Coordinates of C-alpha atoms in Angstrom, one line a residue:
X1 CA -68.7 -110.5 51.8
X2 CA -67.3 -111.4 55.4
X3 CA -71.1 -110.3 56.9
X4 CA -72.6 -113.0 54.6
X5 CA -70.6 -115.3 56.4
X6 CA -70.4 -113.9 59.9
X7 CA -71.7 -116.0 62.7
X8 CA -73.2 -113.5 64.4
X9 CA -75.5 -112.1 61.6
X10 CA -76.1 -115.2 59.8
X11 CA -77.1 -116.4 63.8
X12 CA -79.2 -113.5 64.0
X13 CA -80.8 -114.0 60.7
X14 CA -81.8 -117.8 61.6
X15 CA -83.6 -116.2 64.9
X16 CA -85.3 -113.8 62.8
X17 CA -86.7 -116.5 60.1
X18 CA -87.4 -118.7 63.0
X19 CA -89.4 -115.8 64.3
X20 CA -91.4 -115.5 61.2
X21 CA -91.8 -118.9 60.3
X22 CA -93.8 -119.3 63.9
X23 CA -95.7 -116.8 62.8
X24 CA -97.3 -118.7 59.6
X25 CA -100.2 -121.1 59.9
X26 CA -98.1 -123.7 58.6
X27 CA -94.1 -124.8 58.9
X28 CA -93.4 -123.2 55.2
X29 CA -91.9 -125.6 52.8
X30 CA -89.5 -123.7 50.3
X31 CA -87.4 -124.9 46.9
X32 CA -83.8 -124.0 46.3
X33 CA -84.0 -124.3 42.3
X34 CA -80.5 -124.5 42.2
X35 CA -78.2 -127.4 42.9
X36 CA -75.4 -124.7 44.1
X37 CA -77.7 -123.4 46.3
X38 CA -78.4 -126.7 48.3
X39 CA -74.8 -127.6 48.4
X40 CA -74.3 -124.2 50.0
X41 CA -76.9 -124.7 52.9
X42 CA -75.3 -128.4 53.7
X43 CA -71.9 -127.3 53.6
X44 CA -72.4 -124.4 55.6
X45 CA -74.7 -126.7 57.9
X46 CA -77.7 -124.5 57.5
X47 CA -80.3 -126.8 56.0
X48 CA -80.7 -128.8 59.8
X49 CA -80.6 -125.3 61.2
X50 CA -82.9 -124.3 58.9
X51 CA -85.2 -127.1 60.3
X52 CA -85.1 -126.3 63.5
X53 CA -85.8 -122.9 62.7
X54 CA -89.3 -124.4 61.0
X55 CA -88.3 -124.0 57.8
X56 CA -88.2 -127.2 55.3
X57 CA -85.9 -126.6 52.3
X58 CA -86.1 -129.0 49.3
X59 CA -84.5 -129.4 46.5
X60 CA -85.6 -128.5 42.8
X61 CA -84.6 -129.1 39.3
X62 CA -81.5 -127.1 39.0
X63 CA -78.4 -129.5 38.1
X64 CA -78.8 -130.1 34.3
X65 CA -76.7 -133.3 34.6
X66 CA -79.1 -134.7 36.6
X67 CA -82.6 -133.5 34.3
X68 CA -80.7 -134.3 30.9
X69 CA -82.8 -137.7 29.9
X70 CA -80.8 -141.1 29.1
X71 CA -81.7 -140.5 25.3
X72 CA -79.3 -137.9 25.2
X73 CA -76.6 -139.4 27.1
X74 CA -77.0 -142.8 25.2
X75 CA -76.6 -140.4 22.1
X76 CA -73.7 -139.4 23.4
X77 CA -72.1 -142.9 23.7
X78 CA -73.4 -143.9 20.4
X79 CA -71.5 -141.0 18.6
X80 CA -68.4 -141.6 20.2
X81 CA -68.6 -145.6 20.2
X82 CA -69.8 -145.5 16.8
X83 CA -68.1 -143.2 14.5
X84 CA -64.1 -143.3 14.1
X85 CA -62.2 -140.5 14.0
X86 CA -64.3 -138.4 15.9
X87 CA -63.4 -136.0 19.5
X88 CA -66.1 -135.7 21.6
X89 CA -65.9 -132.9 24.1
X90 CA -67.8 -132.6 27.7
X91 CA -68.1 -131.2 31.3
X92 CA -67.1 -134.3 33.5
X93 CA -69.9 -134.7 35.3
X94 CA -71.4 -135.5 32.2
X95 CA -69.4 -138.4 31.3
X96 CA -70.4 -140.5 34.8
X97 CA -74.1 -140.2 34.6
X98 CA -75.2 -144.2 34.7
X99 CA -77.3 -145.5 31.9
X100 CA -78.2 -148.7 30.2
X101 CA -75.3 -148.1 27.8
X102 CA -73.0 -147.8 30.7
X103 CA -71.8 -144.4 31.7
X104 CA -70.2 -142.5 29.0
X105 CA -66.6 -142.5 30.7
X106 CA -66.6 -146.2 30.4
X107 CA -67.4 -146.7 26.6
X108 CA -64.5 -147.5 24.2
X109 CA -64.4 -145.0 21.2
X110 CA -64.6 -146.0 17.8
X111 CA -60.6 -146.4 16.4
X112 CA -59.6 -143.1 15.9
X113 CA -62.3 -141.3 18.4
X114 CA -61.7 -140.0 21.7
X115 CA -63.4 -138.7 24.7
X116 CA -61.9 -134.9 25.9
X117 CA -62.8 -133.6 29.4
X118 CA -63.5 -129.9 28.8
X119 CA -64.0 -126.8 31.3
X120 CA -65.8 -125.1 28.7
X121 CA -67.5 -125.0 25.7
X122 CA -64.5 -122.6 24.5
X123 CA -62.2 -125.5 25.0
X124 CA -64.0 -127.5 22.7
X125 CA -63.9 -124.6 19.9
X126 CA -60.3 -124.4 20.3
X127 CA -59.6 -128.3 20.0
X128 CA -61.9 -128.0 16.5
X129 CA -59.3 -125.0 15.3
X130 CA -56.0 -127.1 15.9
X131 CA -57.7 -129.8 14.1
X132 CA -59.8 -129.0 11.3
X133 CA -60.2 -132.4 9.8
X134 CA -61.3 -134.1 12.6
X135 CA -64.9 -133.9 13.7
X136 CA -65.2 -132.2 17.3
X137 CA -68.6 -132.2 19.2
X138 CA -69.1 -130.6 22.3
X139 CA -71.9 -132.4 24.7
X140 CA -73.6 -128.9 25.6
X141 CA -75.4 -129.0 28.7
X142 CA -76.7 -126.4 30.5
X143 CA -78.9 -123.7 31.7
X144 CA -79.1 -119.9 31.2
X145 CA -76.3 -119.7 32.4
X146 CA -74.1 -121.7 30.2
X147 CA -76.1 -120.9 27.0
X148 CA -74.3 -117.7 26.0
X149 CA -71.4 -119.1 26.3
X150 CA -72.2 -122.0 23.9
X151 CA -74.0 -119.8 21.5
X152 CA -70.8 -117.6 21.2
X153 CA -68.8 -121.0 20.1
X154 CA -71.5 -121.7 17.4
X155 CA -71.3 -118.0 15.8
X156 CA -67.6 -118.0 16.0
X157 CA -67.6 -121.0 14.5
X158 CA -69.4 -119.6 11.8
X159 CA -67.5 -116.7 11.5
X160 CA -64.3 -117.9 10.8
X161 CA -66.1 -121.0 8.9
X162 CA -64.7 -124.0 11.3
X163 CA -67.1 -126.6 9.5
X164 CA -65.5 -129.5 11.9
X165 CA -67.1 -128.2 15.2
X166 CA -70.9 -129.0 15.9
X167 CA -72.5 -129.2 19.7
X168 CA -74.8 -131.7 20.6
X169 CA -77.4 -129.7 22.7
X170 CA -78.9 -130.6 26.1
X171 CA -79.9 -126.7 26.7
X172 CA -82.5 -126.5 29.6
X173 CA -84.7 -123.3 30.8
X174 CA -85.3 -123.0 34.4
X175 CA -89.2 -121.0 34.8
X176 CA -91.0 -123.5 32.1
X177 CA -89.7 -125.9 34.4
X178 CA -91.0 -124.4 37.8
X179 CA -94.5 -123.7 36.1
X180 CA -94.1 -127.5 35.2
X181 CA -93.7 -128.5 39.3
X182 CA -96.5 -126.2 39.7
X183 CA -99.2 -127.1 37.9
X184 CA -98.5 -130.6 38.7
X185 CA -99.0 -129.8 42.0
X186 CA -97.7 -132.9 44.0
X187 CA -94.3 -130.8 45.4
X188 CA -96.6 -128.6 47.7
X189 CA -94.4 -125.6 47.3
X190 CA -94.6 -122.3 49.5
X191 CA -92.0 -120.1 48.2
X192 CA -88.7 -120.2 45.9
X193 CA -85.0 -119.1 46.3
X194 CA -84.2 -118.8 42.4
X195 CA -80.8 -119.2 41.1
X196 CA -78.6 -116.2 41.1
X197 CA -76.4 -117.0 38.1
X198 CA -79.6 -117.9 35.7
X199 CA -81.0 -114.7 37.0
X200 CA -78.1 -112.6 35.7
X201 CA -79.1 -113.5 32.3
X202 CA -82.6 -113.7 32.5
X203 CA -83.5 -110.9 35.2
X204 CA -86.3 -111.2 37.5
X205 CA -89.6 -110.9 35.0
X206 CA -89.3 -114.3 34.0
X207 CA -90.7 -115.8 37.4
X208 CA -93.2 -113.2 38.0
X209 CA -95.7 -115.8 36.9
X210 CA -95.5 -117.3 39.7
X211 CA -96.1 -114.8 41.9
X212 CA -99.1 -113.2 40.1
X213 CA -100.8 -116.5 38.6
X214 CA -99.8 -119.1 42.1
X215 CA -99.4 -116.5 44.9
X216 CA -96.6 -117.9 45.5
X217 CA -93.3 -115.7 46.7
X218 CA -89.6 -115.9 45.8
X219 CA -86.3 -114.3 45.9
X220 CA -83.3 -114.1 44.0
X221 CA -80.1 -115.3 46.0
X222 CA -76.5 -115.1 45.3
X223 CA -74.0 -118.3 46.9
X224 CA -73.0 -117.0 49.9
X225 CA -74.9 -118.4 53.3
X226 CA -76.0 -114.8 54.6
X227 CA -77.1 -114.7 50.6
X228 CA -79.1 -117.7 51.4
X229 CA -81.2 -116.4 54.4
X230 CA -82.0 -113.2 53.3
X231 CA -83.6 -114.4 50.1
X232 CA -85.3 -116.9 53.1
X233 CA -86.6 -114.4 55.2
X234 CA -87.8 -112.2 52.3
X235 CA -89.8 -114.8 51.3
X236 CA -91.3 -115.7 54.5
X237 CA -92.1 -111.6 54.7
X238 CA -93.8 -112.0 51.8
X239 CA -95.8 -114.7 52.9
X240 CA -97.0 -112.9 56.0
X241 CA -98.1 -109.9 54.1
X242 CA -99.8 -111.4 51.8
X243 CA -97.9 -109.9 49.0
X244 CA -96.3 -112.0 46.7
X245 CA -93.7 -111.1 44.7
X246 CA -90.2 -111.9 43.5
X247 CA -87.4 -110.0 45.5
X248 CA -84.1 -109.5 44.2
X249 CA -81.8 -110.2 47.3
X250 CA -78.6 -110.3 45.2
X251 CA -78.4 -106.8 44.3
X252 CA -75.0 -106.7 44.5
X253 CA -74.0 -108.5 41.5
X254 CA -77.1 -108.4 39.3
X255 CA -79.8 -106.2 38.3
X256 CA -83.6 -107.2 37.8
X257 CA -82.9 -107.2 33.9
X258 CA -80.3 -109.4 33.4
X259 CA -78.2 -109.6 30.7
X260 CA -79.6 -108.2 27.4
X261 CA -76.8 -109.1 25.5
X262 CA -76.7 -112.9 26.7
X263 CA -80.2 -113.0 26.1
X264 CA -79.6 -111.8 22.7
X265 CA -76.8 -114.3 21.9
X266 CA -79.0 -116.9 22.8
X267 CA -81.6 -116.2 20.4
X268 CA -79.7 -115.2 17.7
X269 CA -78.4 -118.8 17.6
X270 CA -81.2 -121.2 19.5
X271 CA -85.3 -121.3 19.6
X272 CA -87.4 -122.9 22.1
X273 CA -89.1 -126.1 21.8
X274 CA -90.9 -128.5 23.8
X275 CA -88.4 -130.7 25.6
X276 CA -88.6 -133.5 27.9
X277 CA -86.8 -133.1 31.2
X278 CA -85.7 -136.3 33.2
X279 CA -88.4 -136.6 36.4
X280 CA -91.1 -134.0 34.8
X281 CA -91.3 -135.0 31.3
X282 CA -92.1 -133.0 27.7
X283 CA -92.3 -128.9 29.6
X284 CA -93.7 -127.0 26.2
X285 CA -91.2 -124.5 25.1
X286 CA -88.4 -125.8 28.1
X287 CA -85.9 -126.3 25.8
X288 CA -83.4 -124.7 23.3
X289 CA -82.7 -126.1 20.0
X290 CA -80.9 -124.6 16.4
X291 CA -82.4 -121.9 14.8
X292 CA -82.2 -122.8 10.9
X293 CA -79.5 -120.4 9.9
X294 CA -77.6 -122.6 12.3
X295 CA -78.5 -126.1 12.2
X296 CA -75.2 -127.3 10.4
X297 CA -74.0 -127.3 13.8
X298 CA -76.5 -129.5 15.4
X299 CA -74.4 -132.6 15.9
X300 CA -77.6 -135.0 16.5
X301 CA -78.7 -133.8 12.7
X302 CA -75.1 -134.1 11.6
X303 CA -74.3 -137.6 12.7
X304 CA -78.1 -138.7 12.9
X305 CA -78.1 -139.3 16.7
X306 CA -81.5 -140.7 18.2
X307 CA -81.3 -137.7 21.1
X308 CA -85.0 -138.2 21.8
X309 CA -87.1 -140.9 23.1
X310 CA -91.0 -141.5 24.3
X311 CA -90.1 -141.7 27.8
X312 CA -86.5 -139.4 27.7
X313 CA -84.9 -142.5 27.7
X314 CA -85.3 -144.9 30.5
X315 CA -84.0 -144.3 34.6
X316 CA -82.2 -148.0 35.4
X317 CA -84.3 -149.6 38.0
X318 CA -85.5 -148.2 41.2
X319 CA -83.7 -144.9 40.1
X320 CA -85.8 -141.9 41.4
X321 CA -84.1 -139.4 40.7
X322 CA -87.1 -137.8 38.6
X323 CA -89.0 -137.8 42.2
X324 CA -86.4 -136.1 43.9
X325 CA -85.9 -133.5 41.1
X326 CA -89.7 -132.8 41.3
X327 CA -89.3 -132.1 45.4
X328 CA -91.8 -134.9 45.8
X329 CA -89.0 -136.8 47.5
X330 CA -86.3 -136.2 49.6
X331 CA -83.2 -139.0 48.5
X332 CA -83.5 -140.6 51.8
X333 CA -86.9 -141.4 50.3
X334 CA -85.4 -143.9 47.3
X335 CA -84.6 -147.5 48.0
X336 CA -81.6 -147.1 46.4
X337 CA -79.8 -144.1 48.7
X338 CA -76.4 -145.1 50.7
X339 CA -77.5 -148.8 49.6
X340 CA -76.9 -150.0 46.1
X341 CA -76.8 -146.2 44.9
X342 CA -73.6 -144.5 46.3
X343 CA -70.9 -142.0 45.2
X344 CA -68.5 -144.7 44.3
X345 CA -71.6 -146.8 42.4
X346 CA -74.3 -144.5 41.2
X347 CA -77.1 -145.9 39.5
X348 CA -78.7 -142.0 39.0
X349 CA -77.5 -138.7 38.0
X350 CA -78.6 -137.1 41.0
X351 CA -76.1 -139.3 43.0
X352 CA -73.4 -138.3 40.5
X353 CA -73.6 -134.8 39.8
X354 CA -71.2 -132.2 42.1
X355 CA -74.5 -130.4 42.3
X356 CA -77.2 -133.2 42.5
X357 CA -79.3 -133.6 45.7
X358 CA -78.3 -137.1 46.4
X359 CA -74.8 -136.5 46.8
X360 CA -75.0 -133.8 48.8
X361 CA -77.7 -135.6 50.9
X362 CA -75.0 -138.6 51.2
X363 CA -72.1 -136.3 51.5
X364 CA -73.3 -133.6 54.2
X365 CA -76.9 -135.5 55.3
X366 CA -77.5 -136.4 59.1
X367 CA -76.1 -139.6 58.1
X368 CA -73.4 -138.6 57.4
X369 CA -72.7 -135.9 60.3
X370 CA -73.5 -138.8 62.6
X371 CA -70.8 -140.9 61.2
X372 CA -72.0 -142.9 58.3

């Protein structure tokens, strides 16, 4: 672990990308899928580096705070605002995404109704056990990487027959998504560095589309910097040979199939569906919903919340955050950014989120290093 850090090597590395980047007919342009990801090139001060090097890094889709539409937030608020007696249970981040409603922090529960901070979706399940006459619903959101963990709440639930816990789902699959900024075609991608922690359930097979049907390379990446610019350079390799493919650069701690048993747990309880993501819009088969056997813990049929909407739900004005998930702009590029739209006042998700682009753009950006 002390290499991936290492000056020396990660210096070394930078030469070497720098090397190969000179090499293509074109200063490559590469997504970081995940919001993790870019935090870890600005905090390690990579990304400018990065730059010089010849490399442009953008961001992608990979913070479900920030992709979860307003329809599902404002659902959110009305359940908790409008029913008394009720716990709603959430991830933080979650409860300061702005929308017309307000953000969700800031509404006033029903009488009787309150609004729990959670860690996990576990926390939730055990608030439902030491109260089984009062309604619990935890605001799920996540990837593949939080699914399992929410599916295991649902068929525990079941198990020992909690009928007072239900989960209002916001769960998001990464490659549907990807194929989605493809074939749109306006984020003029050259390669991908795909999330290592969605990868450890889902392997590497799932983005071998991209690769085979867009020529287009990629490499799996674990957190650390050194993680970071290997799965870089690999991709540039890739590039120059002319051999597209998607490398597994986190070897370490994951295989290239995953996690069967996650993957398992996650279909035993959910089924894709065509969902709309915030920024890209209705993705066929994107999202995860109740399988039948289990929809008596959909909290949206339960309590007959409006989760979804033409549009998703409307962005408050000027909000681009659907752009900048999209890598068609970077969030210097909205009107908004370090104006009106600031940690301490966000008017979009991506300004809110620990791992959306704008606040690590506002936090660790050139702005900011030259003393905002």
């Amino acid at each position: 672990m002390k290499e991936l850090r290492n000056p020396a090597a990660l210096k070394a590395l930078l030469g070497d990308i720098g090397d190969k980047a000179r090499l293509l007919p074109r200063p490559p342009r590469l997504m970081e899928v995940c919001g993790t990801h870019t935090m870890a090139l600005f905090r390690s001060g990579l990304t400018p580096m990065l730059a010089e090097a010849g490399v442009e890094m953008v961001s992608g889709p990979g913070c479900p705070v920030c992709i979860t539409p307003n329809a599902i937030h404002e659902a959110a608020i009305a359940f908790v605002t409008g029913i008394e007696g009720v716990t709603l249970a959430a991830f933080g981040d979650m409860t300061r995404v702005p929308t017309r409603k307000g953000p969700l922090q800031a509404a006033v529960p029903a009488r009787g109704s309150r609004l729990r901070i959670v860690y996990s979706p576990e926390e939730a399940l055990e608030e439902a056990r030491r109260g089984p006459d009062r309604p619990v619903v935890f605001y799920g959101a996540g990837f593949e990487t939080t699914i399992p963990a929410i599916a295991y709440t649902v068929r525990q639930a079941a198990a020992e027959g909690l009928r007072n816990y239900s989960v209002l789902p916001a769960l998001w699959l990464v490659p549907p998504a990807l194929r989605a900024i493809l074939e749109a075609g306006d984020a003029a991608v050259d390669g991908f560095i795909y999330p290592g922690h969605v990868s450890a359930v889902i392997g590497a097979g799932p983005y071998e589309f991209v690769a085979r049907e867009f020529g287009i390379p990629g490499a799996i990446a674990g957190f650390e910097p050194g993680d970071i610019l290997l799965a870089i350079r690999s991709v540039l390799e890739q590039a120059l040979e002319g051999r597209p493919r998607v490398a597994l650069e986190y070897s370490r701690a994951i295989g290239r199939e995953g996690n069967p048993v996650a993957r398992a747990l996650m279909a035993e309880v959910f089924e894709p569906y065509d969902a709309c993501w915030r920024g890209l819009g209705l993705i066929p088969s994107s999202g995860l919903r109740f399988r039948p056997e289990f929809a008596g813990f959909d909290a949206g049929r339960r309590f007959g919340l409006r989760t979804e909407a033409p549009d998703g739900g409307l962005d408050l004005a000027g909000c681009r955050c659907g752009d900048v998930l999209r890598g068609v702009i970077r969030p210097e590029g909205c009107g908004l950014f370090g104006k009106k739209c600031r940690p301490d006042s966000p008017l979009g998700p991506c300004m809110v989120s620990y791992e959306g682009s704008c606040l690590i753009h506002y936090k660790y950006g050139p702005e900011r290093r030259g003393g905002r």
